[in-house]
Amino acid sequence: MFNFDETNRKSKEAMDTVLKSYSDSAKGFQAIATEAVEYSKKSFEDAVKHFEALTGVRSIEAAFDLQSSYVKSSYESFVAEATKMGDMYSDLAKGAYKPYEAQVPAPIVKAAKAAAQATPAAA
């Protein structure tokens, strides 16, 4: 027979899981967007400072050294930020899946038990 109380409870659990997952995902995307804005701002400020320093250089050798050090630091900063953003996206994916983690095996185990019970009866 159809059990309305059980169905209602399962529906509520599913909705709670979806809302928690959505909330966690929204927080993760907000953190990623904030990090991207901060990196962009810092990168722009560094570029302005470099340009100001470059305009005051008197020799080609000094300009080359200044440009080389800027490119190196800019590249290292980019790699560090890309790694950090990759970790943030990974954490976001793990967090989005976490509410479903406990619920996914339950139906599989239940189906396996039902199949195991049905098999001896058929034989």
PDB file of C-alpha atoms in Angstrom:
ATOM      1  CA  MET A   1       0.000   0.000   0.000  1.00  0.00           C
ATOM      2  CA  PHE A   2       1.166   3.545  -0.637  1.00  0.00           C
ATOM      3  CA  ASN A   3       2.457   5.188   2.534  1.00  0.00           C
ATOM      4  CA  PHE A   4       1.817   8.940   2.403  1.00  0.00           C
ATOM      5  CA  ASP A   5       3.741   9.664   5.611  1.00  0.00           C
ATOM      6  CA  GLU A   6       6.864   7.934   4.295  1.00  0.00           C
ATOM      7  CA  THR A   7       6.538   9.714   0.957  1.00  0.00           C
ATOM      8  CA  ASN A   8       6.077  13.054   2.676  1.00  0.00           C
ATOM      9  CA  ARG A   9       9.146  12.457   4.867  1.00  0.00           C
ATOM     10  CA  LYS A  10      11.276  11.435   1.867  1.00  0.00           C
ATOM     11  CA  SER A  11      10.107  14.486  -0.090  1.00  0.00           C
ATOM     12  CA  LYS A  12      11.039  16.768   2.796  1.00  0.00           C
ATOM     13  CA  GLU A  13      14.474  15.129   3.105  1.00  0.00           C
ATOM     14  CA  ALA A  14      15.053  15.528  -0.637  1.00  0.00           C
ATOM     15  CA  MET A  15      14.037  19.187  -0.572  1.00  0.00           C
ATOM     16  CA  ASP A  16      16.275  19.856   2.445  1.00  0.00           C
ATOM     17  CA  THR A  17      19.172  18.202   0.631  1.00  0.00           C
ATOM     18  CA  VAL A  18      18.613  20.258  -2.508  1.00  0.00           C
ATOM     19  CA  LEU A  19      18.391  23.506  -0.531  1.00  0.00           C
ATOM     20  CA  LYS A  20      21.556  22.729   1.434  1.00  0.00           C
ATOM     21  CA  SER A  21      23.419  21.860  -1.747  1.00  0.00           C
ATOM     22  CA  TYR A  22      22.190  25.057  -3.422  1.00  0.00           C
ATOM     23  CA  SER A  23      23.183  27.167  -0.408  1.00  0.00           C
ATOM     24  CA  ASP A  24      26.660  25.638  -0.252  1.00  0.00           C
ATOM     25  CA  SER A  25      27.139  26.088  -3.991  1.00  0.00           C
ATOM     26  CA  ALA A  26      26.054  29.740  -3.843  1.00  0.00           C
ATOM     27  CA  LYS A  27      28.534  30.397  -1.026  1.00  0.00           C
ATOM     28  CA  GLY A  28      31.291  28.678  -3.003  1.00  0.00           C
ATOM     29  CA  PHE A  29      30.618  30.679  -6.151  1.00  0.00           C
ATOM     30  CA  GLN A  30      30.531  33.872  -4.116  1.00  0.00           C
ATOM     31  CA  ALA A  31      33.919  33.065  -2.581  1.00  0.00           C
ATOM     32  CA  ILE A  32      35.355  32.310  -6.030  1.00  0.00           C
ATOM     33  CA  ALA A  33      34.005  35.579  -7.450  1.00  0.00           C
ATOM     34  CA  THR A  34      35.429  37.536  -4.505  1.00  0.00           C
ATOM     35  CA  GLU A  35      38.818  35.900  -4.972  1.00  0.00           C
ATOM     36  CA  ALA A  36      38.788  36.670  -8.710  1.00  0.00           C
ATOM     37  CA  VAL A  37      37.972  40.340  -8.045  1.00  0.00           C
ATOM     38  CA  GLU A  38      40.732  40.638  -5.456  1.00  0.00           C
ATOM     39  CA  TYR A  39      43.278  39.032  -7.769  1.00  0.00           C
ATOM     40  CA  SER A  40      42.260  41.262 -10.683  1.00  0.00           C
ATOM     41  CA  LYS A  41      42.547  44.362  -8.505  1.00  0.00           C
ATOM     42  CA  LYS A  42      45.979  43.347  -7.194  1.00  0.00           C
ATOM     43  CA  SER A  43      47.172  42.444 -10.681  1.00  0.00           C
ATOM     44  CA  PHE A  44      46.056  45.821 -12.059  1.00  0.00           C
ATOM     45  CA  GLU A  45      47.729  47.699  -9.191  1.00  0.00           C
ATOM     46  CA  ASP A  46      50.965  45.769  -9.773  1.00  0.00           C
ATOM     47  CA  ALA A  47      50.850  46.589 -13.488  1.00  0.00           C
ATOM     48  CA  VAL A  48      50.360  50.308 -12.767  1.00  0.00           C
ATOM     49  CA  LYS A  49      53.268  50.320 -10.298  1.00  0.00           C
ATOM     50  CA  HIS A  50      55.443  48.510 -12.841  1.00  0.00           C
ATOM     51  CA  PHE A  51      54.557  50.967 -15.592  1.00  0.00           C
ATOM     52  CA  GLU A  52      55.349  53.896 -13.289  1.00  0.00           C
ATOM     53  CA  ALA A  53      58.702  52.352 -12.416  1.00  0.00           C
ATOM     54  CA  LEU A  54      59.395  51.607 -16.075  1.00  0.00           C
ATOM     55  CA  THR A  55      58.802  55.202 -17.124  1.00  0.00           C
ATOM     56  CA  GLY A  56      61.493  56.374 -14.716  1.00  0.00           C
ATOM     57  CA  VAL A  57      64.205  54.040 -16.008  1.00  0.00           C
ATOM     58  CA  ARG A  58      67.177  55.679 -17.762  1.00  0.00           C
ATOM     59  CA  SER A  59      68.915  52.715 -19.431  1.00  0.00           C
ATOM     60  CA  ILE A  60      67.923  49.782 -21.584  1.00  0.00           C
ATOM     61  CA  GLU A  61      69.619  47.303 -19.230  1.00  0.00           C
ATOM     62  CA  ALA A  62      67.667  48.600 -16.211  1.00  0.00           C
ATOM     63  CA  ALA A  63      64.415  48.495 -18.198  1.00  0.00           C
ATOM     64  CA  PHE A  64      65.166  44.926 -19.300  1.00  0.00           C
ATOM     65  CA  ASP A  65      65.929  43.858 -15.704  1.00  0.00           C
ATOM     66  CA  LEU A  66      62.786  45.572 -14.408  1.00  0.00           C
ATOM     67  CA  GLN A  67      60.640  44.025 -17.111  1.00  0.00           C
ATOM     68  CA  SER A  68      62.129  40.557 -16.512  1.00  0.00           C
ATOM     69  CA  SER A  69      61.493  40.701 -12.788  1.00  0.00           C
ATOM     70  CA  TYR A  70      57.931  41.934 -13.360  1.00  0.00           C
ATOM     71  CA  VAL A  71      57.150  39.143 -15.833  1.00  0.00           C
ATOM     72  CA  LYS A  72      58.592  36.543 -13.459  1.00  0.00           C
ATOM     73  CA  SER A  73      56.648  37.790 -10.439  1.00  0.00           C
ATOM     74  CA  SER A  74      53.493  38.189 -12.520  1.00  0.00           C
ATOM     75  CA  TYR A  75      53.758  34.610 -13.791  1.00  0.00           C
ATOM     76  CA  GLU A  76      54.390  33.203 -10.307  1.00  0.00           C
ATOM     77  CA  SER A  77      51.431  35.160  -8.966  1.00  0.00           C
ATOM     78  CA  PHE A  78      49.215  33.850 -11.759  1.00  0.00           C
ATOM     79  CA  VAL A  79      50.239  30.225 -11.183  1.00  0.00           C
ATOM     80  CA  ALA A  80      49.600  30.562  -7.437  1.00  0.00           C
ATOM     81  CA  GLU A  81      46.195  32.126  -8.064  1.00  0.00           C
ATOM     82  CA  ALA A  82      45.244  29.497 -10.655  1.00  0.00           C
ATOM     83  CA  THR A  83      46.156  26.760  -8.182  1.00  0.00           C
ATOM     84  CA  LYS A  84      44.123  28.437  -5.457  1.00  0.00           C
ATOM     85  CA  MET A  85      41.108  28.856  -7.767  1.00  0.00           C
ATOM     86  CA  GLY A  86      41.383  25.231  -8.861  1.00  0.00           C
ATOM     87  CA  ASP A  87      41.309  24.140  -5.223  1.00  0.00           C
ATOM     88  CA  MET A  88      38.287  26.366  -4.608  1.00  0.00           C
ATOM     89  CA  TYR A  89      36.412  24.812  -7.551  1.00  0.00           C
ATOM     90  CA  SER A  90      37.339  21.337  -6.309  1.00  0.00           C
ATOM     91  CA  ASP A  91      36.061  22.168  -2.825  1.00  0.00           C
ATOM     92  CA  LEU A  92      32.885  23.556  -4.385  1.00  0.00           C
ATOM     93  CA  ALA A  93      32.253  20.312  -6.283  1.00  0.00           C
ATOM     94  CA  LYS A  94      32.907  18.221  -3.176  1.00  0.00           C
ATOM     95  CA  GLY A  95      30.607  20.429  -1.122  1.00  0.00           C
ATOM     96  CA  ALA A  96      27.839  20.230  -3.711  1.00  0.00           C
ATOM     97  CA  TYR A  97      28.004  16.428  -3.715  1.00  0.00           C
ATOM     98  CA  LYS A  98      28.319  15.985   0.056  1.00  0.00           C
ATOM     99  CA  PRO A  99      24.577  16.248   0.942  1.00  0.00           C
ATOM    100  CA  TYR A 100      23.817  13.455  -1.538  1.00  0.00           C
ATOM    101  CA  GLU A 101      26.678  11.230  -0.411  1.00  0.00           C
ATOM    102  CA  ALA A 102      24.770   9.525   2.394  1.00  0.00           C
ATOM    103  CA  GLN A 103      21.545   9.182   0.430  1.00  0.00           C
ATOM    104  CA  VAL A 104      22.876   7.564  -2.724  1.00  0.00           C
ATOM    105  CA  PRO A 105      24.065   4.248  -1.202  1.00  0.00           C
ATOM    106  CA  ALA A 106      20.833   3.671   0.775  1.00  0.00           C
ATOM    107  CA  PRO A 107      18.599   2.831  -2.240  1.00  0.00           C
ATOM    108  CA  ILE A 108      21.389   0.746  -3.766  1.00  0.00           C
ATOM    109  CA  VAL A 109      21.773  -1.316  -0.579  1.00  0.00           C
ATOM    110  CA  LYS A 110      17.999  -1.658  -0.288  1.00  0.00           C
ATOM    111  CA  ALA A 111      17.737  -2.845  -3.903  1.00  0.00           C
ATOM    112  CA  ALA A 112      20.608  -5.315  -3.412  1.00  0.00           C
ATOM    113  CA  LYS A 113      18.888  -6.781  -0.320  1.00  0.00           C
ATOM    114  CA  ALA A 114      15.613  -7.070  -2.194  1.00  0.00           C
ATOM    115  CA  ALA A 115      17.364  -8.790  -5.108  1.00  0.00           C
ATOM    116  CA  ALA A 116      19.132 -11.178  -2.741  1.00  0.00           C
ATOM    117  CA  GLN A 117      15.840 -12.101  -1.102  1.00  0.00           C
ATOM    118  CA  ALA A 118      14.096 -12.558  -4.438  1.00  0.00           C
ATOM    119  CA  THR A 119      16.810 -14.792  -5.873  1.00  0.00           C
ATOM    120  CA  PRO A 120      16.433 -17.751  -3.434  1.00  0.00           C
ATOM    121  CA  ALA A 121      12.649 -17.638  -3.785  1.00  0.00           C
ATOM    122  CA  ALA A 122      12.900 -17.930  -7.540  1.00  0.00           C
ATOM    123  CA  ALA A 123      15.236 -20.931  -7.346  1.00  0.00           C
TER     124      ALA A 123
END
